[in-house]
GROMACS .gro file of C-alpha atoms in nm:
model
  476
    1MET     CA    1   2.047  -1.789  -1.601
    2ALA     CA    2   1.812  -1.994  -1.334
    3GLU     CA    3   1.614  -1.865  -1.069
    4ASP     CA    4   1.479  -2.063  -0.713
    5CYS     CA    5   1.392  -1.766  -0.517
    6LEU     CA    6   0.965  -1.819  -0.437
    7PHE     CA    7   0.871  -1.917  -0.099
    8ALA     CA    8   0.609  -1.942   0.088
    9ALA     CA    9   0.540  -1.931   0.515
   10VAL     CA   10   0.158  -2.073   0.607
   11TYR     CA   11   0.095  -2.056   0.972
   12ALA     CA   12  -0.205  -2.238   1.081
   13PRO     CA   13  -0.388  -2.355   1.378
   14ALA     CA   14  -0.147  -2.701   1.530
   15ASN     CA   15  -0.538  -2.836   1.544
   16ALA     CA   16  -0.693  -2.799   1.236
   17THR     CA   17  -0.796  -3.083   1.043
   18ASP     CA   18  -0.847  -3.098   0.598
   19GLN     CA   19  -1.216  -3.015   0.757
   20SER     CA   20  -1.187  -2.734   0.910
   21MET     CA   21  -1.283  -2.484   0.597
   22LEU     CA   22  -1.100  -2.179   0.738
   23PRO     CA   23  -1.054  -1.822   0.629
   24ILE     CA   24  -0.737  -1.737   0.477
   25LEU     CA   25  -0.549  -1.430   0.504
   26MET     CA   26  -0.267  -1.370   0.210
   27PHE     CA   27  -0.015  -1.121   0.277
   28ILE     CA   28   0.132  -0.977  -0.011
   29SER     CA   29   0.457  -0.712   0.123
   30GLY     CA   30   0.573  -0.397   0.024
   31GLY     CA   31   0.882  -0.221  -0.126
   32GLY     CA   32   0.801  -0.038  -0.391
   33PHE     CA   33   0.857  -0.353  -0.618
   34THR     CA   34   1.219  -0.326  -0.540
   35SER     CA   35   1.240  -0.501  -0.228
   36ASN     CA   36   1.067  -0.722   0.024
   37SER     CA   37   0.969  -0.485   0.289
   38ASN     CA   38   0.781  -0.677   0.482
   39GLY     CA   39   0.859  -0.976   0.414
   40ASN     CA   40   0.977  -1.195   0.727
   41PHE     CA   41   0.628  -1.121   0.891
   42ASN     CA   42   0.509  -1.411   1.163
   43GLY     CA   43   0.183  -1.493   1.106
   44THR     CA   44   0.172  -1.654   1.423
   45GLY     CA   45   0.046  -1.380   1.634
   46LEU     CA   46  -0.219  -1.341   1.382
   47VAL     CA   47  -0.382  -1.707   1.447
   48GLU     CA   48  -0.355  -1.730   1.767
   49ALA     CA   49  -0.532  -1.352   1.841
   50SER     CA   50  -0.828  -1.495   1.584
   51GLY     CA   51  -0.883  -1.755   1.864
   52GLY     CA   52  -0.760  -2.031   1.599
   53ASN     CA   53  -1.026  -1.981   1.350
   54MET     CA   54  -0.803  -1.819   1.054
   55ILE     CA   55  -0.453  -1.927   0.791
   56VAL     CA   56  -0.154  -1.685   0.784
   57ILE     CA   57   0.025  -1.705   0.407
   58ARG     CA   58   0.264  -1.523   0.336
   59ALA     CA   59   0.449  -1.543   0.017
   60ASN     CA   60   0.743  -1.352  -0.139
   61TYR     CA   61   0.796  -1.224  -0.548
   62ARG     CA   62   0.972  -1.133  -0.739
   63VAL     CA   63   1.135  -0.764  -0.732
   64GLY     CA   64   1.317  -0.527  -0.949
   65ILE     CA   65   1.468  -0.641  -1.291
   66LEU     CA   66   1.350  -0.981  -1.213
   67GLY     CA   67   1.081  -0.935  -1.117
   68PHE     CA   68   0.890  -0.613  -1.300
   69ILE     CA   69   1.155  -0.591  -1.622
   70GLY     CA   70   0.984  -0.395  -1.880
   71GLY     CA   71   1.085  -0.225  -2.227
   72THR     CA   72   0.965  -0.257  -2.571
   73LEU     CA   73   1.319  -0.507  -2.676
   74VAL     CA   74   1.109  -0.727  -2.383
   75GLU     CA   75   0.774  -0.688  -2.522
   76ALA     CA   76   0.909  -0.783  -2.925
   77ASP     CA   77   1.072  -1.085  -2.724
   78THR     CA   78   1.075  -1.447  -2.908
   79LYS     CA   79   1.273  -1.628  -2.676
   80GLY     CA   80   1.010  -1.637  -2.274
   81ALA     CA   81   1.098  -1.295  -2.176
   82VAL     CA   82   0.787  -1.152  -2.028
   83ALA     CA   83   0.640  -0.817  -1.801
   84ASN     CA   84   0.519  -0.836  -1.481
   85ASN     CA   85   0.697  -1.213  -1.315
   86GLY     CA   86   0.655  -1.051  -0.973
   87LEU     CA   87   0.285  -1.065  -1.059
   88ASN     CA   88   0.203  -1.367  -1.205
   89ASP     CA   89   0.489  -1.491  -0.901
   90MET     CA   90   0.184  -1.325  -0.642
   91ILE     CA   91  -0.112  -1.521  -0.892
   92ALA     CA   92   0.095  -1.851  -0.865
   93ALA     CA   93   0.127  -1.817  -0.465
   94ALA     CA   94  -0.202  -1.736  -0.449
   95ARG     CA   95  -0.312  -2.057  -0.667
   96TRP     CA   96  -0.057  -2.310  -0.447
   97MET     CA   97  -0.237  -2.218  -0.180
   98GLN     CA   98  -0.583  -2.293  -0.321
   99GLN     CA   99  -0.482  -2.596  -0.446
  100HIS     CA  100  -0.320  -2.684  -0.091
  101ALA     CA  101  -0.549  -2.527   0.160
  102THR     CA  102  -0.702  -2.819   0.318
  103LYS     CA  103  -0.378  -2.941   0.381
  104PHE     CA  104  -0.340  -2.675   0.633
  105GLY     CA  105  -0.719  -2.668   0.739
  106GLY     CA  106  -0.777  -2.367   0.469
  107ASN     CA  107  -1.133  -2.287   0.284
  108PRO     CA  108  -1.002  -2.297  -0.091
  109ASN     CA  109  -1.282  -2.047  -0.146
  110HIS     CA  110  -1.200  -1.796   0.152
  111ILE     CA  111  -0.870  -1.646   0.027
  112VAL     CA  112  -0.878  -1.242   0.152
  113VAL     CA  113  -0.526  -1.019   0.023
  114SER     CA  114  -0.329  -0.834   0.233
  115GLY     CA  115  -0.117  -0.619   0.165
  116ALA     CA  116   0.071  -0.305   0.211
  117SER     CA  117   0.220   0.026   0.026
  118SER     CA  118   0.328  -0.177  -0.329
  119GLY     CA  119   0.163  -0.440  -0.198
  120GLY     CA  120  -0.157  -0.258  -0.168
  121ASN     CA  121  -0.122  -0.131  -0.498
  122ALA     CA  122  -0.063  -0.465  -0.703
  123ILE     CA  123  -0.414  -0.563  -0.468
  124ASP     CA  124  -0.501  -0.297  -0.704
  125VAL     CA  125  -0.382  -0.398  -1.036
  126LEU     CA  126  -0.455  -0.796  -1.010
  127LEU     CA  127  -0.836  -0.709  -0.901
  128ALA     CA  128  -0.826  -0.491  -1.218
  129ALA     CA  129  -0.637  -0.764  -1.391
  130ASN     CA  130  -0.773  -0.990  -1.675
  131ASN     CA  131  -0.947  -0.677  -1.856
  132GLY     CA  132  -1.181  -0.587  -1.542
  133THR     CA  133  -1.253  -0.930  -1.422
  134GLY     CA  134  -0.954  -0.958  -1.186
  135PHE     CA  135  -0.988  -1.365  -0.997
  136PRO     CA  136  -1.339  -1.410  -0.927
  137ASP     CA  137  -1.199  -1.788  -0.862
  138LEU     CA  138  -0.937  -1.708  -0.618
  139PHE     CA  139  -0.986  -1.408  -0.419
  140ALA     CA  140  -1.267  -1.315  -0.216
  141GLY     CA  141  -1.182  -1.019  -0.036
  142ALA     CA  142  -0.939  -0.757  -0.057
  143ILE     CA  143  -0.733  -0.539   0.281
  144ALA     CA  144  -0.534  -0.286   0.056
  145GLU     CA  145  -0.330  -0.084   0.336
  146SER     CA  146  -0.230   0.251   0.212
  147PRO     CA  147  -0.194   0.166  -0.166
  148GLY     CA  148  -0.118   0.480  -0.324
  149TRP     CA  149  -0.096   0.477  -0.735
  150GLY     CA  150   0.222   0.244  -0.782
  151SER     CA  151   0.402   0.275  -1.035
  152GLU     CA  152   0.253   0.132  -1.352
  153GLY     CA  153   0.377   0.222  -1.675
  154PHE     CA  154   0.415   0.138  -2.057
  155SER     CA  155   0.656  -0.091  -2.256
  156ALA     CA  156   0.810   0.209  -2.362
  157ASP     CA  157   0.766   0.391  -2.030
  158ARG     CA  158   1.027   0.152  -1.892
  159ASP     CA  159   1.256   0.146  -2.212
  160GLN     CA  160   1.532   0.405  -2.009
  161ALA     CA  161   1.494   0.184  -1.681
  162LEU     CA  162   1.610  -0.134  -1.944
  163ASN     CA  163   1.846   0.078  -2.160
  164ASN     CA  164   2.084   0.175  -1.795
  165ASN     CA  165   2.063  -0.158  -1.723
  166LEU     CA  166   2.135  -0.295  -2.078
  167ASN     CA  167   2.495  -0.053  -2.059
  168SER     CA  168   2.519  -0.190  -1.699
  169THR     CA  169   2.565  -0.548  -1.779
  170GLY     CA  170   2.736  -0.496  -2.131
  171CYS     CA  171   2.470  -0.653  -2.321
  172LEU     CA  172   2.361  -0.272  -2.489
  173ASN     CA  173   2.487  -0.354  -2.838
  174ALA     CA  174   2.478  -0.727  -2.819
  175THR     CA  175   2.305  -0.841  -3.155
  176ASP     CA  176   2.008  -1.001  -2.842
  177PRO     CA  177   2.062  -0.794  -2.564
  178ILE     CA  178   1.787  -0.934  -2.358
  179ASP     CA  179   1.928  -1.290  -2.427
  180CYS     CA  180   2.249  -1.151  -2.376
  181MET     CA  181   2.078  -1.059  -2.010
  182ARG     CA  182   1.912  -1.390  -2.027
  183MET     CA  183   2.260  -1.596  -2.083
  184MET     CA  184   2.475  -1.352  -1.750
  185PRO     CA  185   2.492  -1.620  -1.434
  186ILE     CA  186   2.195  -1.498  -1.157
  187ALA     CA  187   2.510  -1.339  -0.913
  188GLU     CA  188   2.678  -1.135  -1.216
  189PHE     CA  189   2.299  -1.059  -1.300
  190GLN     CA  190   2.231  -0.894  -1.020
  191ASN     CA  191   2.552  -0.725  -0.884
  192LYS     CA  192   2.499  -0.526  -1.224
  193THR     CA  193   2.120  -0.422  -1.271
  194THR     CA  194   1.984  -0.161  -1.056
  195LYS     CA  195   1.619  -0.192  -0.893
  196ASP     CA  196   1.530   0.176  -0.967
  197GLY     CA  197   1.266   0.200  -1.264
  198TRP     CA  198   1.011  -0.061  -1.167
  199GLY     CA  199   0.698  -0.189  -1.151
  200PRO     CA  200   0.382  -0.333  -1.308
  201THR     CA  201   0.340  -0.272  -1.662
  202VAL     CA  202   0.064  -0.267  -1.915
  203GLU     CA  203   0.170  -0.537  -2.111
  204GLY     CA  204  -0.243  -0.523  -2.291
  205LYS     CA  205  -0.265  -0.905  -2.185
  206LEU     CA  206  -0.283  -0.960  -1.772
  207ILE     CA  207  -0.274  -0.583  -1.778
  208ALA     CA  208  -0.529  -0.371  -1.989
  209ALA     CA  209  -0.509  -0.035  -1.879
  210PRO     CA  210  -0.333   0.156  -1.610
  211HIS     CA  211  -0.580   0.039  -1.254
  212TYR     CA  212  -0.698   0.380  -1.269
  213GLN     CA  213  -0.883   0.412  -1.579
  214MET     CA  214  -0.996   0.022  -1.503
  215PHE     CA  215  -1.115   0.128  -1.208
  216GLU     CA  216  -1.279   0.499  -1.310
  217GLN     CA  217  -1.487   0.265  -1.581
  218GLY     CA  218  -1.611   0.039  -1.324
  219ARG     CA  219  -1.385  -0.285  -1.454
  220PHE     CA  220  -1.237  -0.424  -1.146
  221GLN     CA  221  -1.358  -0.737  -0.949
  222ASN     CA  222  -1.652  -0.657  -0.678
  223ILE     CA  223  -1.582  -0.816  -0.317
  224PRO     CA  224  -1.534  -0.645  -0.002
  225VAL     CA  225  -1.299  -0.411   0.099
  226ILE     CA  226  -1.074  -0.259   0.309
  227TYR     CA  227  -0.844   0.086   0.201
  228GLY     CA  228  -0.709   0.315   0.401
  229TYR     CA  229  -0.409   0.451   0.553
  230ALA     CA  230  -0.225   0.658   0.831
  231SER     CA  231  -0.313   1.008   0.906
  232ASP     CA  232   0.071   1.096   0.837
  233GLU     CA  233   0.158   0.937   0.558
  234ALA     CA  234   0.406   1.153   0.362
  235THR     CA  235   0.687   1.255   0.652
  236PRO     CA  236   1.037   1.289   0.629
  237SER     CA  237   1.066   0.888   0.654
  238PHE     CA  238   0.844   0.847   0.331
  239ILE     CA  239   0.827   1.070   0.097
  240SER     CA  240   0.727   1.394   0.177
  241ASN     CA  241   1.097   1.707   0.096
  242GLN     CA  242   1.242   1.789   0.440
  243THR     CA  243   1.464   2.084   0.336
  244VAL     CA  244   1.146   2.221   0.166
  245ASN     CA  245   1.196   2.606   0.227
  246THR     CA  246   0.974   2.809   0.061
  247THR     CA  247   0.652   2.864  -0.117
  248GLU     CA  248   0.828   2.796  -0.463
  249GLU     CA  249   0.977   2.521  -0.343
  250VAL     CA  250   0.674   2.285  -0.225
  251GLY     CA  251   0.518   2.383  -0.551
  252ALA     CA  252   0.823   2.337  -0.762
  253ASP     CA  253   0.841   1.944  -0.553
  254ILE     CA  254   0.503   1.916  -0.575
  255LEU     CA  255   0.483   1.895  -0.896
  256ASN     CA  256   0.856   1.638  -0.931
  257ALA     CA  257   0.674   1.435  -0.754
  258VAL     CA  258   0.296   1.428  -0.928
  259GLY     CA  259   0.406   1.529  -1.232
  260LYS     CA  260   0.495   1.840  -1.439
  261SER     CA  261   0.210   1.812  -1.685
  262MET     CA  262  -0.004   1.915  -1.324
  263THR     CA  263  -0.132   2.285  -1.534
  264ASP     CA  264  -0.083   2.617  -1.318
  265ALA     CA  265  -0.444   2.676  -1.184
  266GLU     CA  266  -0.383   2.309  -1.013
  267LEU     CA  267  -0.147   2.329  -0.842
  268ALA     CA  268  -0.267   2.648  -0.730
  269ALA     CA  269  -0.564   2.549  -0.560
  270VAL     CA  270  -0.324   2.291  -0.397
  271MET     CA  271  -0.099   2.544  -0.282
  272ALA     CA  272  -0.413   2.795  -0.164
  273ALA     CA  273  -0.519   2.541   0.022
  274TYR     CA  274  -0.264   2.455   0.192
  275PRO     CA  275  -0.081   2.734   0.318
  276GLU     CA  276   0.241   2.792   0.481
  277SER     CA  277   0.017   2.786   0.852
  278LEU     CA  278   0.036   2.424   0.825
  279ASN     CA  279   0.419   2.474   0.843
  280ASN     CA  280   0.381   2.384   1.233
  281VAL     CA  281   0.119   2.134   1.139
  282SER     CA  282   0.035   1.800   0.996
  283VAL     CA  283  -0.341   1.718   0.837
  284PHE     CA  284  -0.541   1.667   1.151
  285GLY     CA  285  -0.335   1.979   1.305
  286ARG     CA  286  -0.045   1.793   1.560
  287ASP     CA  287   0.167   2.084   1.631
  288VAL     CA  288   0.524   1.961   1.588
  289SER     CA  289   0.630   2.238   1.844
  290THR     CA  290   0.582   2.018   2.115
  291ARG     CA  291   0.812   1.697   1.972
  292ASN     CA  292   1.142   1.684   2.026
  293ALA     CA  293   1.277   1.959   1.794
  294SER     CA  294   1.636   1.864   1.820
  295LEU     CA  295   1.509   1.576   1.615
  296ARG     CA  296   1.439   1.764   1.332
  297GLU     CA  297   1.744   1.950   1.320
  298GLY     CA  298   1.846   2.053   0.986
  299SER     CA  299   1.504   2.024   0.800
  300GLY     CA  300   1.363   2.312   0.556
  301ALA     CA  301   1.130   2.567   0.753
  302GLN     CA  302   0.853   2.389   0.507
  303TRP     CA  303   0.900   2.052   0.507
  304GLN     CA  304   0.540   1.988   0.679
  305ARG     CA  305   0.297   2.170   0.411
  306ASP     CA  306   0.468   1.961   0.147
  307ALA     CA  307   0.397   1.667   0.362
  308ALA     CA  308   0.084   1.732   0.412
  309ILE     CA  309   0.009   1.808   0.019
  310LYS     CA  310   0.174   1.534  -0.017
  311THR     CA  311   0.005   1.289   0.254
  312GLU     CA  312  -0.343   1.382   0.105
  313LEU     CA  313  -0.271   1.357  -0.359
  314LYS     CA  314   0.006   1.000  -0.264
  315GLU     CA  315  -0.229   0.894  -0.035
  316HIS     CA  316  -0.554   0.947   0.112
  317CYS     CA  317  -0.687   1.102  -0.213
  318VAL     CA  318  -0.645   0.788  -0.357
  319ALA     CA  319  -0.705   0.522  -0.154
  320ALA     CA  320  -1.113   0.778  -0.079
  321PHE     CA  321  -1.113   0.713  -0.526
  322LEU     CA  322  -1.115   0.346  -0.444
  323SER     CA  323  -1.349   0.361  -0.222
  324ASP     CA  324  -1.585   0.542  -0.398
  325MET     CA  325  -1.531   0.308  -0.706
  326TYR     CA  326  -1.654   0.034  -0.556
  327SER     CA  327  -1.977   0.184  -0.376
  328SER     CA  328  -2.073   0.307  -0.717
  329VAL     CA  329  -2.083  -0.053  -0.877
  330GLY     CA  330  -2.282  -0.179  -0.527
  331GLN     CA  331  -2.021  -0.306  -0.299
  332THR     CA  332  -2.205  -0.294   0.039
  333GLN     CA  333  -1.907  -0.427   0.204
  334ASN     CA  334  -1.673  -0.140   0.133
  335TYR     CA  335  -1.457  -0.031   0.427
  336ALA     CA  336  -1.258   0.298   0.524
  337TYR     CA  337  -0.987   0.349   0.779
  338ARG     CA  338  -0.772   0.625   0.964
  339TYR     CA  339  -0.482   0.504   1.086
  340ASN     CA  340  -0.400   0.765   1.446
  341ILE     CA  341  -0.211   0.560   1.656
  342LEU     CA  342   0.051   0.825   1.785
  343ASP     CA  343   0.424   0.672   1.934
  344GLU     CA  344   0.468   0.949   2.264
  345THR     CA  345   0.733   0.680   2.414
  346ALA     CA  346   1.137   0.819   2.403
  347GLY     CA  347   1.224   0.814   2.075
  348GLY     CA  348   0.903   0.678   1.926
  349ASN     CA  349   0.677   0.812   1.621
  350ALA     CA  350   0.569   1.148   1.739
  351ASP     CA  351   0.850   1.237   1.946
  352LYS     CA  352   1.034   1.250   1.597
  353GLY     CA  353   0.773   1.507   1.471
  354LEU     CA  354   0.617   1.159   1.215
  355TYR     CA  355   0.285   1.103   1.398
  356SER     CA  356   0.121   0.784   1.219
  357PRO     CA  357   0.389   0.716   0.914
  358HIS     CA  358   0.346   0.531   0.613
  359VAL     CA  359   0.187   0.173   0.743
  360SER     CA  360   0.214   0.175   1.079
  361GLU     CA  361  -0.094  -0.047   1.104
  362LEU     CA  362   0.125  -0.333   1.023
  363TYR     CA  363   0.203  -0.269   1.383
  364SER     CA  364  -0.113  -0.335   1.501
  365VAL     CA  365  -0.260  -0.548   1.244
  366TRP     CA  366   0.005  -0.807   1.282
  367GLY     CA  367   0.090  -0.745   1.658
  368LYS     CA  368   0.350  -0.814   1.871
  369ASN     CA  369   0.713  -0.921   1.872
  370ASN     CA  370   0.595  -1.025   1.472
  371THR     CA  371   0.697  -0.758   1.232
  372ASP     CA  372   1.041  -0.737   1.130
  373GLY     CA  373   1.102  -0.361   1.176
  374GLY     CA  374   1.063  -0.369   1.560
  375ASP     CA  375   0.716  -0.284   1.732
  376PRO     CA  376   0.615   0.028   1.806
  377GLY     CA  377   0.742   0.195   2.186
  378CYS     CA  378   0.346   0.218   2.257
  379ILE     CA  379   0.259  -0.099   2.190
  380LYS     CA  380   0.509  -0.279   2.405
  381LEU     CA  381   0.363  -0.079   2.743
  382ASP     CA  382   0.052  -0.218   2.999
  383SER     CA  383  -0.293  -0.136   2.849
  384ALA     CA  384  -0.288   0.116   3.167
  385ASP     CA  385   0.025   0.279   3.060
  386PRO     CA  386  -0.066   0.690   3.009
  387LEU     CA  387   0.167   0.592   2.669
  388SER     CA  388   0.101   0.277   2.591
  389CYS     CA  389  -0.120   0.191   2.253
  390ALA     CA  390  -0.167  -0.136   2.389
  391THR     CA  391  -0.572  -0.096   2.345
  392GLY     CA  392  -0.566   0.065   2.023
  393ALA     CA  393  -0.329  -0.189   1.830
  394GLU     CA  394  -0.574  -0.465   2.035
  395ILE     CA  395  -0.915  -0.282   1.864
  396ALA     CA  396  -0.770  -0.229   1.554
  397GLN     CA  397  -0.633  -0.612   1.473
  398ALA     CA  398  -0.970  -0.748   1.596
  399TYR     CA  399  -1.104  -0.583   1.319
  400TRP     CA  400  -0.909  -0.754   1.097
  401ILE     CA  401  -0.901  -1.006   1.162
  402SER     CA  402  -1.323  -0.983   1.157
  403PHE     CA  403  -1.283  -0.930   0.824
  404VAL     CA  404  -1.109  -1.237   0.697
  405ARG     CA  405  -1.303  -1.475   0.915
  406SER     CA  406  -1.688  -1.311   0.759
  407LEU     CA  407  -1.544  -1.045   0.521
  408ASN     CA  408  -1.746  -0.835   0.702
  409PRO     CA  409  -1.529  -0.627   1.060
  410ASN     CA  410  -1.773  -0.596   1.258
  411THR     CA  411  -1.884  -0.992   1.346
  412PHE     CA  412  -1.595  -1.080   1.571
  413ARG     CA  413  -1.523  -0.698   1.665
  414LEU     CA  414  -1.427  -0.663   1.991
  415ALA     CA  415  -1.694  -0.572   2.286
  416GLY     CA  416  -1.779  -0.185   2.343
  417THR     CA  417  -1.603  -0.165   1.977
  418PRO     CA  418  -1.794   0.067   1.722
  419GLU     CA  419  -1.964  -0.045   1.476
  420TRP     CA  420  -1.748   0.027   1.108
  421THR     CA  421  -1.979   0.151   0.898
  422ALA     CA  422  -1.944   0.103   0.513
  423TRP     CA  423  -1.809   0.350   0.276
  424THR     CA  424  -2.076   0.553   0.048
  425VAL     CA  425  -2.003   0.795  -0.223
  426THR     CA  426  -2.252   1.024  -0.023
  427ASP     CA  427  -2.156   0.959   0.305
  428PRO     CA  428  -1.777   0.867   0.272
  429ASN     CA  429  -1.776   0.682   0.672
  430ARG     CA  430  -1.407   0.572   0.796
  431ILE     CA  431  -1.278   0.448   1.086
  432VAL     CA  432  -1.058   0.630   1.237
  433LEU     CA  433  -0.758   0.397   1.523
  434ASP     CA  434  -0.671   0.612   1.803
  435ASN     CA  435  -0.467   0.484   2.070
  436THR     CA  436  -0.681   0.328   2.301
  437ALA     CA  437  -1.004   0.336   2.136
  438ALA     CA  438  -1.205   0.383   1.762
  439SER     CA  439  -1.457   0.614   1.600
  440MET     CA  440  -1.691   0.720   1.301
  441GLU     CA  441  -1.584   1.021   1.130
  442LYS     CA  442  -1.615   1.124   0.800
  443MET     CA  443  -1.357   1.198   0.530
  444GLY     CA  444  -1.330   1.571   0.463
  445ALA     CA  445  -1.346   1.923   0.623
  446ALA     CA  446  -1.529   1.732   0.918
  447ALA     CA  447  -1.195   1.493   1.087
  448GLY     CA  448  -1.036   1.811   1.067
  449GLU     CA  449  -0.838   1.811   0.727
  450VAL     CA  450  -0.748   2.075   0.541
  451PRO     CA  451  -0.954   2.175   0.188
  452ILE     CA  452  -0.805   1.978  -0.035
  453GLY     CA  453  -1.108   1.788  -0.048
  454GLU     CA  454  -1.291   2.066  -0.194
  455PRO     CA  455  -1.120   2.123  -0.526
  456LEU     CA  456  -0.939   1.873  -0.546
  457MET     CA  457  -1.138   1.575  -0.447
  458ASN     CA  458  -1.453   1.679  -0.558
  459GLN     CA  459  -1.371   1.595  -0.920
  460ARG     CA  460  -1.323   1.202  -0.741
  461LEU     CA  461  -0.897   1.243  -0.959
  462LYS     CA  462  -1.052   1.313  -1.316
  463SER     CA  463  -0.772   1.558  -1.364
  464LEU     CA  464  -0.526   1.436  -1.133
  465ALA     CA  465  -0.541   1.057  -1.246
  466ALA     CA  466  -0.369   1.100  -1.506
  467VAL     CA  467  -0.126   1.367  -1.346
  468LEU     CA  468  -0.084   1.093  -1.122
  469ILE     CA  469  -0.053   0.823  -1.325
  470GLY     CA  470   0.232   0.976  -1.507
  471GLY     CA  471   0.413   1.112  -1.167
  472LEU     CA  472   0.506   0.792  -1.014
  473ILE     CA  473   0.400   0.710  -0.677
  474ILE     CA  474   0.592   0.467  -0.592
  475ALA     CA  475   0.454   0.292  -0.292
  476ALA     CA  476   0.769   0.163  -0.118
   0.00000   0.00000   0.00000
């Protein structure tokens, strides 16, 4: 089997020289470690919006079994099979960019790594890699958008997926099963294997322990960071179960999502914090009855409640935990956000009852016509249109560009926009990015969130972290 599949796209100002020393943004796409779902984003808009003051690199990496094969047989292999090829691809791309940075006008010592969903999760894993030192010679800052916990596992946790693929390839009973797969033509291998069940593996080398443990112990690279998420992460388009009808079904779905080991007391606290009244509103109180009901025909009576719970347990609480950990090690350039832009145009996200869905911030950050999923209608409208979110998108993009350039979102923010104050454990500030403006708020009840923050977030996920890591929160 031979592979020749690693490519990078670099976007740089036309007038950059080897003396320009421009900051570099490296983007890691999402896709649940099974696909590169943001793999064709165009960095031209970011470079132009920065006034030619930054460089963007977008590199692909291996996914699925090619990128994240794992298992006890892989660990024991003596012929070169290793876990975490996909992570090593990311590292190789960053090192390549660093080595050749000046050829594009870049500063080799100023690479800000950014990633969405599983790409953001990969960033967290890399920051806790190498026994907690991360890559201090490589990354100057990081932005993790809707990272979740990801899908780390130990070698033994990968055995089922590995055995399934050994069986489907006809290699299960071979004398050397791994070598049997290794010798297959790549096209045949791809046709006979599945992409599901893979993710970073704790192999004791690159990854010493699950990254939630590393972060809780303060063992991670301490650099300026941005963590955040969209308001309504767990909408039917992502991780909520749109068919649940009863409280019992919601409870069963939560257990299935975060792990069977969740205690009765923990589940009871969650269900009490999210009562049935949430069935008609999202996490932030938006009434779905005013939206297009026909687009939700066939939905269960309690899908909104289910979505609200998963939004916080799988995304909001995770990002808050990571922000807390950076605060705990004294990082003052520690920023958090909530992306709250709605697309209320015909056929838009709000029309579908999705509101601000998973990784929707990417449309604003990368700018109009630069993403591969099709822009929300509101970004395409003139800013004077009451349904437009063009102004909000420009505000968000400016904060991101400022962070890339100076490791501070405020240095080059748009005139008239608020200062984005840092997050601390005792003062959990985050910026809210709306259709036409930005504002600061504190996470929790003050932001209109239901009280899941009280019974569970106060524990800083100490009881839930072990549950969540086993529950395979696969960010997409």
